[in-house]
């Protein structure tokens, strides 16, 4: 369950972080490479900051599952629009409600750090992605112990069945894109 109320996340996501990081959803979702009839999940979708842009990126015919423990909150449903069919699901990134090898891509934007067990979350990512599937992680630069752990695990994903194909270290954040081997 979330450690901070959704309203607080929405404020952080939509005002402070975005001003500081220069996040831009239409630009940032290009870290995901669309494939036909793509099945994608956004894990820790929160207030939907990336959801609409990601659905547009996947295109019609795609399916986007926006998963968050707080998906029951109406604020988490903002950001639906044209493009892939978008389904909002309440769930836990550490125990994903998807069959093994059933998804083409996963996006975690500043959410891996928030999960109670980021190691279990990455193991779940490896389980539900098909071979060649994309794992895209946006992380804050590690200033706290919990963030350092998540970043170290994310950077170590190459040892756990993933191959890094793109990365960027910004002033405040880290972006990583892997393919499942
Ligand atoms: C900083 S917010 C980022 C939200 C959104 N991705 C964005 O970029 O605006 C972190 C999100 O992680 C979610 N979260 C926390 N624990 C989680 C878990 N166990 N499984 C899935 N999401 C989780 C929170 O509910 C929150 O929406």
Short mmCIF file of N, CA, C and O and ligand atoms in Angstrom, two decimals, residues 1-4 6 9 12-14 18 23 42-50 67-70 91-94 108-112 114-116 140, ligand 1:
data_model
loop_
_atom_site.label_atom_id
_atom_site.label_comp_id
_atom_site.label_asym_id
_atom_site.label_seq_id
_atom_site.Cartn_x
_atom_site.Cartn_y
_atom_site.Cartn_z
N UNK A 1 0.83 -1.19 0.00
CA UNK A 1 0.00 0.00 0.00
C UNK A 1 0.88 1.26 0.00
O UNK A 1 2.02 1.20 0.44
N UNK A 2 0.37 2.39 -0.52
CA UNK A 2 1.23 3.57 -0.66
C UNK A 2 1.71 4.08 0.69
O UNK A 2 0.99 4.00 1.67
N UNK A 3 2.92 4.61 0.69
CA UNK A 3 3.48 5.14 1.92
C UNK A 3 3.05 6.57 2.15
O UNK A 3 3.20 7.11 3.22
N UNK A 4 2.58 7.20 1.09
CA UNK A 4 2.18 8.61 1.17
C UNK A 4 0.84 8.74 0.46
O UNK A 4 0.62 8.09 -0.55
N UNK A 6 -2.18 9.73 -1.96
CA UNK A 6 -2.13 10.04 -3.39
C UNK A 6 -2.10 11.54 -3.64
O UNK A 6 -1.43 12.01 -4.55
N UNK A 9 1.35 12.67 -3.48
CA UNK A 9 2.09 12.26 -4.67
C UNK A 9 1.72 13.14 -5.86
O UNK A 9 2.57 13.51 -6.66
N UNK A 12 3.52 16.31 -5.55
CA UNK A 12 4.94 16.11 -5.83
C UNK A 12 5.15 15.89 -7.32
O UNK A 12 5.99 16.52 -7.97
N UNK A 13 4.31 14.98 -7.90
CA UNK A 13 4.50 14.61 -9.29
C UNK A 13 4.26 15.77 -10.23
O UNK A 13 5.02 15.99 -11.16
N UNK A 14 3.17 16.49 -10.00
CA UNK A 14 2.74 17.46 -11.00
C UNK A 14 3.35 18.83 -10.82
O UNK A 14 3.30 19.64 -11.72
N UNK A 18 8.35 17.77 -11.43
CA UNK A 18 8.39 18.10 -12.84
C UNK A 18 9.12 19.41 -13.08
O UNK A 18 9.85 19.57 -14.06
N UNK A 23 10.73 16.94 -16.52
CA UNK A 23 10.06 15.81 -17.15
C UNK A 23 9.05 16.31 -18.16
O UNK A 23 8.39 17.33 -17.95
N UNK A 42 2.08 0.29 -16.83
CA UNK A 42 2.77 1.36 -16.12
C UNK A 42 2.61 1.03 -14.64
O UNK A 42 1.49 1.05 -14.12
N UNK A 43 3.71 0.74 -14.00
CA UNK A 43 3.65 0.26 -12.61
C UNK A 43 3.92 1.44 -11.67
O UNK A 43 4.99 2.06 -11.74
N UNK A 44 2.96 1.72 -10.81
CA UNK A 44 3.06 2.90 -9.94
C UNK A 44 2.68 4.14 -10.74
O UNK A 44 3.38 5.15 -10.72
N UNK A 45 1.54 4.05 -11.41
CA UNK A 45 1.13 5.13 -12.33
C UNK A 45 0.66 6.38 -11.60
O UNK A 45 0.59 7.46 -12.19
N UNK A 46 0.35 6.27 -10.32
CA UNK A 46 0.04 7.43 -9.48
C UNK A 46 -1.07 8.29 -10.04
O UNK A 46 -2.14 7.79 -10.40
N UNK A 47 -0.82 9.59 -10.12
CA UNK A 47 -1.83 10.53 -10.58
C UNK A 47 -1.99 10.56 -12.10
O UNK A 47 -2.73 11.39 -12.62
N UNK A 48 -1.30 9.68 -12.82
CA UNK A 48 -1.48 9.57 -14.26
C UNK A 48 -0.66 10.56 -15.06
O UNK A 48 -0.98 10.86 -16.21
N UNK A 49 0.45 11.02 -14.47
CA UNK A 49 1.26 12.01 -15.17
C UNK A 49 1.74 11.53 -16.53
O UNK A 49 1.76 12.29 -17.50
N UNK A 50 2.11 10.23 -16.62
CA UNK A 50 2.60 9.69 -17.88
C UNK A 50 1.55 8.89 -18.65
O UNK A 50 1.79 8.51 -19.81
N UNK A 67 -1.22 0.56 -13.24
CA UNK A 67 -1.37 -0.13 -11.96
C UNK A 67 -0.79 0.70 -10.84
O UNK A 67 0.33 1.22 -10.95
N UNK A 68 -1.55 0.82 -9.79
CA UNK A 68 -1.08 1.55 -8.61
C UNK A 68 -1.88 1.05 -7.42
O UNK A 68 -3.06 0.71 -7.57
N UNK A 69 -1.28 1.01 -6.24
CA UNK A 69 -2.07 0.63 -5.07
C UNK A 69 -3.25 1.55 -4.86
O UNK A 69 -4.27 1.15 -4.30
N UNK A 70 -3.12 2.79 -5.33
CA UNK A 70 -4.17 3.79 -5.11
C UNK A 70 -5.04 3.99 -6.33
O UNK A 70 -5.66 5.04 -6.49
N UNK A 91 -3.21 -2.46 -7.56
CA UNK A 91 -2.34 -3.62 -7.41
C UNK A 91 -0.99 -3.23 -6.85
O UNK A 91 -0.69 -2.06 -6.64
N UNK A 92 -0.20 -4.27 -6.63
CA UNK A 92 1.11 -4.13 -5.98
C UNK A 92 2.20 -4.53 -6.97
O UNK A 92 2.17 -5.64 -7.51
N UNK A 93 3.15 -3.64 -7.19
CA UNK A 93 4.26 -3.93 -8.09
C UNK A 93 5.11 -5.10 -7.64
O UNK A 93 5.86 -5.66 -8.44
N UNK A 94 4.99 -5.49 -6.39
CA UNK A 94 5.79 -6.61 -5.88
C UNK A 94 5.08 -7.94 -6.09
O UNK A 94 5.65 -9.00 -5.78
N UNK A 108 8.24 2.14 -15.19
CA UNK A 108 8.21 2.54 -13.77
C UNK A 108 8.75 3.96 -13.72
O UNK A 108 9.97 4.16 -13.92
N UNK A 109 7.91 4.95 -13.50
CA UNK A 109 8.43 6.31 -13.39
C UNK A 109 8.40 6.73 -11.93
O UNK A 109 7.34 6.95 -11.35
N UNK A 110 9.58 6.79 -11.35
CA UNK A 110 9.77 7.21 -9.96
C UNK A 110 8.92 6.39 -9.00
O UNK A 110 8.47 6.91 -7.97
N UNK A 111 8.70 5.14 -9.33
CA UNK A 111 7.86 4.31 -8.47
C UNK A 111 8.63 3.14 -7.86
O UNK A 111 8.27 2.67 -6.78
N UNK A 112 9.69 2.68 -8.52
CA UNK A 112 10.41 1.53 -7.97
C UNK A 112 10.91 1.84 -6.55
O UNK A 112 10.87 0.99 -5.66
N UNK A 114 9.57 3.54 -4.36
CA UNK A 114 8.48 3.62 -3.38
C UNK A 114 7.98 2.24 -2.95
O UNK A 114 7.18 2.13 -2.04
N UNK A 115 8.44 1.21 -3.65
CA UNK A 115 7.89 -0.11 -3.37
C UNK A 115 8.58 -0.72 -2.15
O UNK A 115 9.77 -0.52 -1.94
N UNK A 116 7.83 -1.46 -1.37
CA UNK A 116 8.41 -2.00 -0.12
C UNK A 116 9.55 -2.98 -0.38
O UNK A 116 10.43 -3.11 0.45
N UNK A 140 14.75 8.62 -9.28
CA UNK A 140 15.39 9.81 -8.74
C UNK A 140 16.85 9.50 -8.49
O UNK A 140 17.22 8.34 -8.23
C1 LIG B 1 6.41 9.37 -6.85
S1 LIG B 1 4.95 8.55 -7.34
C2 LIG B 1 5.14 8.49 -9.11
C3 LIG B 1 3.83 8.43 -9.78
C4 LIG B 1 3.86 8.46 -11.32
N1 LIG B 1 4.54 7.32 -11.86
C5 LIG B 1 4.51 9.71 -11.82
O1 LIG B 1 5.53 9.67 -12.50
O2 LIG B 1 3.94 10.77 -11.54
C6 LIG B 1 5.24 6.86 -6.82
C7 LIG B 1 4.08 5.95 -7.08
O3 LIG B 1 4.45 4.62 -6.68
C8 LIG B 1 3.28 4.00 -6.18
N2 LIG B 1 3.61 2.82 -5.38
C9 LIG B 1 4.02 2.76 -4.09
N3 LIG B 1 4.14 1.49 -3.69
C10 LIG B 1 3.79 0.72 -4.75
C11 LIG B 1 3.70 -0.68 -4.97
N4 LIG B 1 3.99 -1.56 -4.01
N5 LIG B 1 3.28 -1.11 -6.18
C12 LIG B 1 2.97 -0.24 -7.17
N6 LIG B 1 3.06 1.10 -7.02
C13 LIG B 1 3.45 1.57 -5.83
C14 LIG B 1 2.60 5.10 -5.37
O4 LIG B 1 1.24 4.82 -5.10
C15 LIG B 1 2.82 6.29 -6.29
O5 LIG B 1 1.73 6.47 -7.15
#
